[in-house]
Amino acid sequence: MRIGLIGTGRIGSFHAAALARHPDAGSLLLADADPGRAARLADRLGATAAPTVDQVFTWGVDAVVVACATEGHADLVVRAVRGGLPVFCEKPLAPDLARTLAVLREVGAARGLLQVGFMRRFDAGCRTARELVRSGALGRLHTVRTMTADPAPPPAEYLAASGGLYRDCLVHDFDMVRWVTGHEVAEVYATGSDGGPARFREAGDVDTAAAVLTLDDGTLVTSTGTRCNGAGYDVRMELAGELDQVSSGLDDRTPIASTEPHGPPPASKPWSGFLERFAPAYEAELAAFVRLVRGEGDNPCDGLQALAAFRVAEACERSRRERRPVRLEELPDL
């Protein structure tokens, strides 16, 4: 198997290294808008660097991994499925809902094979939480709390093209809410604060956000996020039912300290960022893609699953801007 990987920045380099280690992934063809960066990574991994992105498609590959900047995702996914190539794409498929829908129509017309990168589906704690909820061990679920807290703001140039805190960051939480509970979000009510660095206001974004989600069975969800959590990287999900409650993401590296006299001590080595925290999950999702390409497994996150989470993020952004509750039925769908 020969896999073409497009985008050799931070996440693309991580994916390339994971694929290079995989015994069934075969050879790698790397491409980037900066050919020199692709060449340097290829040298380190024993892969081949293509001089342009076009060569990924003309030199012949069996599958494509899209890990470039967000604005390039849509065109590359469409190009891959039109060429009959299975494609893995980092979220999001496109910066906005209209283009996301357009991409998925192309995927459907081509009967393409598309896996979208929602890596938390492969996290051990999240998977256990899902099993407990689905088994009924918690009883009737009444409350869910999610949070994603980055330790430091991203660069201004990243923010300008990110799509905002809900679409870029909390979309992972929204995917987890659906995947773990098995229920759809019916309504959202969201707000945000831009009291941090000026780069957020300049990008029309917020550095801290909160949303109340109502699921289709009445379960209430609170989702919070921030780019300014100096204590470290913190991703948690708490699920409370009539019989029991559990939390994923709570361990000896969670960057939170108890104020109780006999509480647990602060983390001696807090999580530094998403690549460190979710490294095993990232590896597992690429391994799942290899199995998918080989015809040995089901698709763990197709385009429709990604769309459902993105629609929740889109509804939250609309709610924040318009200062009102937004029902998901207000948004276009396939």
mmCIF file of C-alpha atoms in Angstrom:
data_model
loop_
_atom_site.group_PDB
_atom_site.id
_atom_site.type_symbol
_atom_site.label_atom_id
_atom_site.label_comp_id
_atom_site.label_asym_id
_atom_site.label_seq_id
_atom_site.Cartn_x
_atom_site.Cartn_y
_atom_site.Cartn_z
ATOM 1 C CA MET A 1 0.000 0.000 0.000
ATOM 2 C CA ARG A 2 1.240 3.470 -0.876
ATOM 3 C CA ILE A 3 -0.249 6.387 1.042
ATOM 4 C CA GLY A 4 0.011 10.004 -0.011
ATOM 5 C CA LEU A 5 0.057 12.457 2.904
ATOM 6 C CA ILE A 6 -0.556 16.143 2.197
ATOM 7 C CA GLY A 7 0.547 18.638 4.836
ATOM 8 C CA THR A 8 3.706 18.118 6.895
ATOM 9 C CA GLY A 9 3.162 20.647 9.666
ATOM 10 C CA ARG A 10 2.623 19.671 13.290
ATOM 11 C CA ILE A 11 -0.260 17.219 12.911
ATOM 12 C CA GLY A 12 0.836 16.047 9.465
ATOM 13 C CA SER A 13 4.302 15.180 10.761
ATOM 14 C CA PHE A 14 2.741 13.236 13.619
ATOM 15 C CA HIS A 15 0.498 11.295 11.220
ATOM 16 C CA ALA A 16 3.391 10.609 8.869
ATOM 17 C CA ALA A 17 5.492 9.177 11.690
ATOM 18 C CA ALA A 18 2.588 6.995 12.836
ATOM 19 C CA LEU A 19 2.068 5.645 9.323
ATOM 20 C CA ALA A 20 5.798 5.074 8.859
ATOM 21 C CA ARG A 21 5.739 2.832 11.957
ATOM 22 C CA HIS A 22 2.646 0.904 10.891
ATOM 23 C CA PRO A 23 3.542 -2.558 9.518
ATOM 24 C CA ASP A 24 0.701 -2.557 6.962
ATOM 25 C CA ALA A 25 0.901 1.045 5.764
ATOM 26 C CA GLY A 26 3.611 0.390 3.180
ATOM 27 C CA SER A 27 5.358 3.373 1.603
ATOM 28 C CA LEU A 28 4.679 7.075 2.109
ATOM 29 C CA LEU A 29 4.607 9.909 -0.403
ATOM 30 C CA LEU A 30 4.714 13.303 1.352
ATOM 31 C CA ALA A 31 3.741 16.701 -0.035
ATOM 32 C CA ASP A 32 3.426 20.180 1.394
ATOM 33 C CA ALA A 33 2.939 23.759 0.230
ATOM 34 C CA ASP A 34 6.550 24.101 1.403
ATOM 35 C CA PRO A 35 8.403 21.375 -0.571
ATOM 36 C CA GLY A 36 11.481 21.740 1.612
ATOM 37 C CA ARG A 37 9.531 20.893 4.745
ATOM 38 C CA ALA A 38 8.138 17.756 3.094
ATOM 39 C CA ALA A 39 11.615 16.760 1.915
ATOM 40 C CA ARG A 40 13.125 17.132 5.397
ATOM 41 C CA LEU A 41 10.402 14.997 6.958
ATOM 42 C CA ALA A 42 10.737 12.388 4.203
ATOM 43 C CA ASP A 43 14.470 12.150 4.906
ATOM 44 C CA ARG A 44 13.822 11.535 8.598
ATOM 45 C CA LEU A 45 11.189 8.878 7.952
ATOM 46 C CA GLY A 46 12.660 7.115 4.939
ATOM 47 C CA ALA A 47 9.707 8.275 2.831
ATOM 48 C CA THR A 48 9.487 9.956 -0.584
ATOM 49 C CA ALA A 49 8.816 13.681 -0.992
ATOM 50 C CA ALA A 50 6.797 14.970 -3.935
ATOM 51 C CA PRO A 51 7.752 18.377 -5.364
ATOM 52 C CA THR A 52 4.096 19.477 -5.493
ATOM 53 C CA VAL A 53 0.732 18.303 -4.179
ATOM 54 C CA ASP A 54 -0.273 17.379 -7.731
ATOM 55 C CA GLN A 55 2.321 14.598 -7.777
ATOM 56 C CA VAL A 56 0.505 12.818 -4.935
ATOM 57 C CA PHE A 57 -2.296 12.169 -7.401
ATOM 58 C CA THR A 58 -0.301 11.701 -10.608
ATOM 59 C CA TRP A 59 2.465 9.466 -9.229
ATOM 60 C CA GLY A 60 -0.050 6.913 -8.003
ATOM 61 C CA VAL A 61 -1.167 6.185 -4.445
ATOM 62 C CA ASP A 62 -3.702 3.824 -2.889
ATOM 63 C CA ALA A 63 -5.063 6.306 -0.345
ATOM 64 C CA VAL A 64 -4.688 9.935 0.725
ATOM 65 C CA VAL A 65 -4.292 11.558 4.140
ATOM 66 C CA VAL A 66 -5.193 15.271 4.227
ATOM 67 C CA ALA A 67 -3.461 17.096 7.081
ATOM 68 C CA CYS A 68 -2.777 20.519 5.571
ATOM 69 C CA ALA A 69 -4.296 23.856 6.609
ATOM 70 C CA THR A 70 -8.089 23.906 6.850
ATOM 71 C CA GLU A 71 -8.679 25.969 3.716
ATOM 72 C CA GLY A 72 -7.159 23.183 1.599
ATOM 73 C CA HIS A 73 -9.221 20.289 2.976
ATOM 74 C CA ALA A 74 -12.323 20.559 0.803
ATOM 75 C CA ASP A 75 -10.604 20.623 -2.589
ATOM 76 C CA LEU A 76 -8.256 17.773 -1.711
ATOM 77 C CA VAL A 77 -11.016 15.533 -0.371
ATOM 78 C CA VAL A 78 -13.065 16.121 -3.532
ATOM 79 C CA ARG A 79 -10.049 15.464 -5.737
ATOM 80 C CA ALA A 80 -9.345 12.196 -3.907
ATOM 81 C CA VAL A 81 -12.867 10.780 -4.071
ATOM 82 C CA ARG A 82 -13.271 11.786 -7.715
ATOM 83 C CA GLY A 83 -10.122 9.784 -8.354
ATOM 84 C CA GLY A 84 -11.515 6.755 -6.521
ATOM 85 C CA LEU A 85 -9.083 7.101 -3.623
ATOM 86 C CA PRO A 86 -9.990 6.451 0.021
ATOM 87 C CA VAL A 87 -9.236 9.599 2.017
ATOM 88 C CA PHE A 88 -8.610 10.452 5.656
ATOM 89 C CA CYS A 89 -9.131 14.133 6.426
ATOM 90 C CA GLU A 90 -8.379 16.036 9.591
ATOM 91 C CA LYS A 91 -11.397 17.935 10.841
ATOM 92 C CA PRO A 92 -12.955 20.123 9.646
ATOM 93 C CA LEU A 93 -13.811 19.185 6.100
ATOM 94 C CA ALA A 94 -14.274 22.879 5.337
ATOM 95 C CA PRO A 95 -14.276 26.178 7.260
ATOM 96 C CA ASP A 96 -18.062 26.628 7.099
ATOM 97 C CA LEU A 97 -21.259 24.632 6.837
ATOM 98 C CA ALA A 98 -22.095 25.472 3.206
ATOM 99 C CA ARG A 99 -18.765 24.160 1.941
ATOM 100 C CA THR A 100 -18.953 21.144 4.247
ATOM 101 C CA LEU A 101 -22.282 20.194 2.706
ATOM 102 C CA ALA A 102 -20.860 20.714 -0.796
ATOM 103 C CA VAL A 103 -17.936 18.388 -0.053
ATOM 104 C CA LEU A 104 -20.202 15.686 1.315
ATOM 105 C CA ARG A 105 -22.430 15.878 -1.761
ATOM 106 C CA GLU A 106 -19.324 15.253 -3.870
ATOM 107 C CA VAL A 107 -18.333 12.336 -1.642
ATOM 108 C CA GLY A 108 -21.819 10.875 -1.954
ATOM 109 C CA ALA A 109 -21.931 11.313 -5.731
ATOM 110 C CA ALA A 110 -18.575 9.566 -6.079
ATOM 111 C CA ARG A 111 -19.499 6.906 -3.516
ATOM 112 C CA GLY A 112 -16.202 7.822 -1.933
ATOM 113 C CA LEU A 113 -14.623 6.400 1.189
ATOM 114 C CA LEU A 114 -13.991 9.221 3.674
ATOM 115 C CA GLN A 115 -12.837 9.013 7.297
ATOM 116 C CA VAL A 116 -12.715 12.231 9.326
ATOM 117 C CA GLY A 117 -10.226 12.737 12.154
ATOM 118 C CA PHE A 118 -12.134 12.823 15.440
ATOM 119 C CA MET A 119 -9.419 11.109 17.457
ATOM 120 C CA ARG A 120 -11.217 11.123 20.823
ATOM 121 C CA ARG A 121 -13.305 8.208 19.563
ATOM 122 C CA PHE A 122 -10.112 6.178 20.042
ATOM 123 C CA ASP A 123 -9.217 7.455 23.513
ATOM 124 C CA ALA A 124 -9.375 4.692 26.149
ATOM 125 C CA GLY A 125 -11.216 6.812 28.716
ATOM 126 C CA CYS A 126 -13.814 8.040 26.230
ATOM 127 C CA ARG A 127 -14.430 4.524 24.962
ATOM 128 C CA THR A 128 -14.968 3.221 28.496
ATOM 129 C CA ALA A 129 -17.362 6.083 29.232
ATOM 130 C CA ARG A 130 -19.352 5.176 26.128
ATOM 131 C CA GLU A 131 -19.537 1.537 27.139
ATOM 132 C CA LEU A 132 -20.800 2.433 30.613
ATOM 133 C CA VAL A 133 -23.479 4.776 29.276
ATOM 134 C CA ARG A 134 -24.638 2.353 26.595
ATOM 135 C CA SER A 135 -24.715 -0.584 29.053
ATOM 136 C CA GLY A 136 -27.046 1.270 31.418
ATOM 137 C CA ALA A 137 -24.531 1.184 34.277
ATOM 138 C CA LEU A 138 -25.130 4.873 35.027
ATOM 139 C CA GLY A 139 -28.908 4.604 34.829
ATOM 140 C CA ARG A 140 -30.867 7.360 33.147
ATOM 141 C CA LEU A 141 -28.364 9.990 32.093
ATOM 142 C CA HIS A 142 -29.455 13.432 33.276
ATOM 143 C CA THR A 143 -26.333 15.629 33.046
ATOM 144 C CA VAL A 144 -23.202 15.727 30.901
ATOM 145 C CA ARG A 145 -20.336 18.190 31.349
ATOM 146 C CA THR A 146 -17.518 18.600 28.849
ATOM 147 C CA MET A 147 -14.523 20.891 28.787
ATOM 148 C CA THR A 148 -11.551 21.537 26.541
ATOM 149 C CA ALA A 149 -8.902 23.941 27.817
ATOM 150 C CA ASP A 150 -5.764 24.806 25.844
ATOM 151 C CA PRO A 151 -2.735 25.982 27.836
ATOM 152 C CA ALA A 152 -1.897 28.933 25.565
ATOM 153 C CA PRO A 153 -3.504 30.846 22.680
ATOM 154 C CA PRO A 154 -2.545 29.838 19.131
ATOM 155 C CA PRO A 155 -0.847 32.322 16.784
ATOM 156 C CA ALA A 156 -2.940 35.108 15.275
ATOM 157 C CA GLU A 157 -2.563 33.688 11.761
ATOM 158 C CA TYR A 158 -4.021 30.377 12.958
ATOM 159 C CA LEU A 159 -7.003 32.052 14.604
ATOM 160 C CA ALA A 160 -7.852 33.985 11.463
ATOM 161 C CA ALA A 161 -8.409 30.760 9.510
ATOM 162 C CA SER A 162 -9.573 28.454 12.320
ATOM 163 C CA GLY A 163 -13.316 29.064 12.075
ATOM 164 C CA GLY A 164 -13.567 30.027 15.729
ATOM 165 C CA LEU A 165 -13.482 28.300 19.089
ATOM 166 C CA TYR A 166 -16.686 26.291 18.599
ATOM 167 C CA ARG A 167 -15.876 24.995 15.106
ATOM 168 C CA ASP A 168 -12.156 24.448 15.673
ATOM 169 C CA CYS A 169 -12.008 23.223 19.257
ATOM 170 C CA LEU A 170 -15.316 22.406 20.938
ATOM 171 C CA VAL A 171 -16.468 20.470 17.878
ATOM 172 C CA HIS A 172 -14.540 17.557 19.429
ATOM 173 C CA ASP A 173 -16.691 17.829 22.567
ATOM 174 C CA PHE A 174 -19.843 17.889 20.462
ATOM 175 C CA ASP A 175 -18.734 14.757 18.639
ATOM 176 C CA MET A 176 -18.112 13.067 21.990
ATOM 177 C CA VAL A 177 -21.533 14.047 23.314
ATOM 178 C CA ARG A 178 -23.208 12.335 20.351
ATOM 179 C CA TRP A 179 -20.868 9.350 20.229
ATOM 180 C CA VAL A 180 -20.937 8.593 23.948
ATOM 181 C CA THR A 181 -24.631 9.189 24.644
ATOM 182 C CA GLY A 182 -26.105 7.950 21.359
ATOM 183 C CA HIS A 183 -28.392 10.999 21.221
ATOM 184 C CA GLU A 184 -28.602 14.038 18.979
ATOM 185 C CA VAL A 185 -28.386 17.676 20.040
ATOM 186 C CA ALA A 186 -31.763 19.373 19.600
ATOM 187 C CA GLU A 187 -31.010 22.917 20.797
ATOM 188 C CA VAL A 188 -28.047 25.055 21.882
ATOM 189 C CA TYR A 189 -27.610 28.276 23.797
ATOM 190 C CA ALA A 190 -24.059 29.619 23.667
ATOM 191 C CA THR A 191 -21.997 32.601 24.721
ATOM 192 C CA GLY A 192 -18.354 33.610 24.783
ATOM 193 C CA SER A 193 -15.812 36.046 26.180
ATOM 194 C CA ASP A 194 -13.017 37.846 24.339
ATOM 195 C CA GLY A 195 -11.328 39.401 27.364
ATOM 196 C CA GLY A 196 -7.976 37.775 26.629
ATOM 197 C CA PRO A 197 -5.354 38.717 24.028
ATOM 198 C CA ALA A 198 -6.414 41.211 21.362
ATOM 199 C CA ARG A 199 -5.792 38.657 18.588
ATOM 200 C CA PHE A 200 -9.157 37.024 19.394
ATOM 201 C CA ARG A 201 -11.111 40.238 18.962
ATOM 202 C CA GLU A 202 -9.203 40.997 15.767
ATOM 203 C CA ALA A 203 -10.196 37.585 14.402
ATOM 204 C CA GLY A 204 -13.842 37.996 15.470
ATOM 205 C CA ASP A 205 -13.377 35.054 17.823
ATOM 206 C CA VAL A 206 -13.586 34.445 21.588
ATOM 207 C CA ASP A 207 -10.947 32.995 23.889
ATOM 208 C CA THR A 208 -13.452 31.397 26.293
ATOM 209 C CA ALA A 209 -16.852 29.899 25.525
ATOM 210 C CA ALA A 210 -19.751 28.104 27.151
ATOM 211 C CA ALA A 211 -22.800 26.356 25.752
ATOM 212 C CA VAL A 212 -25.846 24.589 27.117
ATOM 213 C CA LEU A 213 -27.001 21.770 24.848
ATOM 214 C CA THR A 214 -30.319 19.988 25.123
ATOM 215 C CA LEU A 215 -30.331 16.463 23.727
ATOM 216 C CA ASP A 216 -33.290 14.906 21.980
ATOM 217 C CA ASP A 217 -34.175 12.926 25.122
ATOM 218 C CA GLY A 218 -33.980 15.980 27.400
ATOM 219 C CA THR A 219 -30.502 15.314 28.815
ATOM 220 C CA LEU A 220 -28.705 18.563 29.605
ATOM 221 C CA VAL A 221 -25.103 19.146 28.536
ATOM 222 C CA THR A 222 -22.751 21.970 29.455
ATOM 223 C CA SER A 223 -19.711 22.456 27.236
ATOM 224 C CA THR A 224 -16.982 24.940 28.109
ATOM 225 C CA GLY A 225 -13.714 25.785 26.436
ATOM 226 C CA THR A 226 -10.843 28.213 26.633
ATOM 227 C CA ARG A 227 -7.557 28.979 24.899
ATOM 228 C CA CYS A 228 -6.043 30.495 28.061
ATOM 229 C CA ASN A 229 -5.673 27.678 30.617
ATOM 230 C CA GLY A 230 -2.192 28.344 31.973
ATOM 231 C CA ALA A 231 -2.272 25.291 34.249
ATOM 232 C CA GLY A 232 -2.022 22.946 31.254
ATOM 233 C CA TYR A 233 -4.063 21.049 28.688
ATOM 234 C CA ASP A 234 -7.322 19.799 30.173
ATOM 235 C CA VAL A 235 -9.963 17.719 28.380
ATOM 236 C CA ARG A 236 -12.659 16.072 30.501
ATOM 237 C CA MET A 237 -16.127 14.643 30.178
ATOM 238 C CA GLU A 238 -18.351 13.975 33.182
ATOM 239 C CA LEU A 239 -21.480 11.866 32.850
ATOM 240 C CA ALA A 240 -24.008 11.774 35.673
ATOM 241 C CA GLY A 241 -26.895 9.334 35.831
ATOM 242 C CA GLU A 242 -29.477 8.254 38.370
ATOM 243 C CA LEU A 243 -27.294 5.298 39.429
ATOM 244 C CA ASP A 244 -23.705 6.499 39.102
ATOM 245 C CA GLN A 245 -21.405 9.082 37.547
ATOM 246 C CA VAL A 246 -18.024 8.835 35.828
ATOM 247 C CA SER A 247 -15.378 11.117 34.351
ATOM 248 C CA SER A 248 -13.004 10.626 31.441
ATOM 249 C CA GLY A 249 -9.822 12.682 31.293
ATOM 250 C CA LEU A 250 -9.315 12.694 35.062
ATOM 251 C CA ASP A 251 -5.904 11.270 35.995
ATOM 252 C CA ASP A 252 -2.633 12.162 37.722
ATOM 253 C CA ARG A 253 -1.741 14.560 34.885
ATOM 254 C CA THR A 254 -4.987 16.542 34.863
ATOM 255 C CA PRO A 255 -3.957 20.171 35.509
ATOM 256 C CA ILE A 256 -6.214 20.942 38.452
ATOM 257 C CA ALA A 257 -5.514 21.247 42.177
ATOM 258 C CA SER A 258 -7.915 20.485 45.014
ATOM 259 C CA THR A 259 -8.437 23.067 47.762
ATOM 260 C CA GLU A 260 -9.630 20.408 50.208
ATOM 261 C CA PRO A 261 -7.292 19.547 53.105
ATOM 262 C CA HIS A 262 -7.210 15.877 52.107
ATOM 263 C CA GLY A 263 -7.704 16.275 48.376
ATOM 264 C CA PRO A 264 -5.387 14.773 45.745
ATOM 265 C CA PRO A 265 -2.091 16.595 45.109
ATOM 266 C CA PRO A 266 -1.595 18.796 42.029
ATOM 267 C CA ALA A 267 -0.294 17.105 38.909
ATOM 268 C CA SER A 268 3.503 17.024 38.919
ATOM 269 C CA LYS A 269 3.619 16.866 35.115
ATOM 270 C CA PRO A 270 0.409 18.328 33.608
ATOM 271 C CA TRP A 271 -0.512 17.546 30.027
ATOM 272 C CA SER A 272 1.224 20.044 27.748
ATOM 273 C CA GLY A 273 -1.008 19.823 24.680
ATOM 274 C CA PHE A 274 -3.283 17.738 22.493
ATOM 275 C CA LEU A 275 -0.566 15.768 20.712
ATOM 276 C CA GLU A 276 0.859 14.522 24.003
ATOM 277 C CA ARG A 277 -2.525 13.871 25.617
ATOM 278 C CA PHE A 278 -4.064 12.055 22.659
ATOM 279 C CA ALA A 279 -1.001 10.473 21.039
ATOM 280 C CA PRO A 280 -2.291 6.875 21.386
ATOM 281 C CA ALA A 281 -5.683 7.917 20.024
ATOM 282 C CA TYR A 282 -4.116 9.579 16.973
ATOM 283 C CA GLU A 283 -2.132 6.426 16.261
ATOM 284 C CA ALA A 284 -5.236 4.278 16.636
ATOM 285 C CA GLU A 285 -7.333 6.366 14.235
ATOM 286 C CA LEU A 286 -4.653 6.086 11.514
ATOM 287 C CA ALA A 287 -4.455 2.334 12.131
ATOM 288 C CA ALA A 288 -8.229 2.211 11.680
ATOM 289 C CA PHE A 289 -7.859 4.060 8.372
ATOM 290 C CA VAL A 290 -5.303 1.524 7.162
ATOM 291 C CA ARG A 291 -7.726 -1.287 8.027
ATOM 292 C CA LEU A 292 -10.504 0.590 6.240
ATOM 293 C CA VAL A 293 -8.421 0.942 3.079
ATOM 294 C CA ARG A 294 -7.535 -2.756 3.239
ATOM 295 C CA GLY A 295 -11.216 -3.664 3.558
ATOM 296 C CA GLU A 296 -10.688 -5.083 7.036
ATOM 297 C CA GLY A 297 -12.810 -2.750 9.153
ATOM 298 C CA ASP A 298 -15.772 -0.408 9.298
ATOM 299 C CA ASN A 299 -15.510 3.364 9.006
ATOM 300 C CA PRO A 300 -15.168 4.744 12.568
ATOM 301 C CA CYS A 301 -16.147 8.312 11.630
ATOM 302 C CA ASP A 302 -17.583 9.018 8.203
ATOM 303 C CA GLY A 303 -18.542 12.365 6.722
ATOM 304 C CA LEU A 304 -22.092 12.285 8.069
ATOM 305 C CA GLN A 305 -20.816 11.827 11.626
ATOM 306 C CA ALA A 306 -18.444 14.738 11.160
ATOM 307 C CA LEU A 307 -21.263 16.850 9.722
ATOM 308 C CA ALA A 308 -23.469 16.222 12.758
ATOM 309 C CA ALA A 309 -20.804 17.548 15.136
ATOM 310 C CA PHE A 310 -20.037 20.505 12.856
ATOM 311 C CA ARG A 311 -23.711 21.483 12.721
ATOM 312 C CA VAL A 312 -23.744 21.705 16.530
ATOM 313 C CA ALA A 313 -20.661 23.933 16.413
ATOM 314 C CA GLU A 314 -22.296 26.067 13.734
ATOM 315 C CA ALA A 315 -25.443 26.391 15.843
ATOM 316 C CA CYS A 316 -23.349 27.473 18.844
ATOM 317 C CA GLU A 317 -21.590 30.150 16.819
ATOM 318 C CA ARG A 318 -24.932 31.428 15.542
ATOM 319 C CA SER A 319 -26.321 31.429 19.089
ATOM 320 C CA ARG A 320 -23.319 33.365 20.381
ATOM 321 C CA ARG A 321 -23.552 35.989 17.678
ATOM 322 C CA GLU A 322 -27.330 36.376 17.790
ATOM 323 C CA ARG A 323 -27.656 35.961 21.582
ATOM 324 C CA ARG A 324 -30.492 33.459 21.423
ATOM 325 C CA PRO A 325 -31.206 29.728 21.581
ATOM 326 C CA VAL A 326 -30.777 27.979 18.236
ATOM 327 C CA ARG A 327 -32.477 24.730 17.299
ATOM 328 C CA LEU A 328 -30.508 22.379 15.070
ATOM 329 C CA GLU A 329 -33.456 22.146 12.691
ATOM 330 C CA GLU A 330 -32.755 25.781 11.729
ATOM 331 C CA LEU A 331 -29.517 24.757 10.022
ATOM 332 C CA PRO A 332 -29.277 23.208 6.552
ATOM 333 C CA ASP A 333 -28.518 19.497 6.333
ATOM 334 C CA LEU A 334 -27.960 16.963 3.591
#
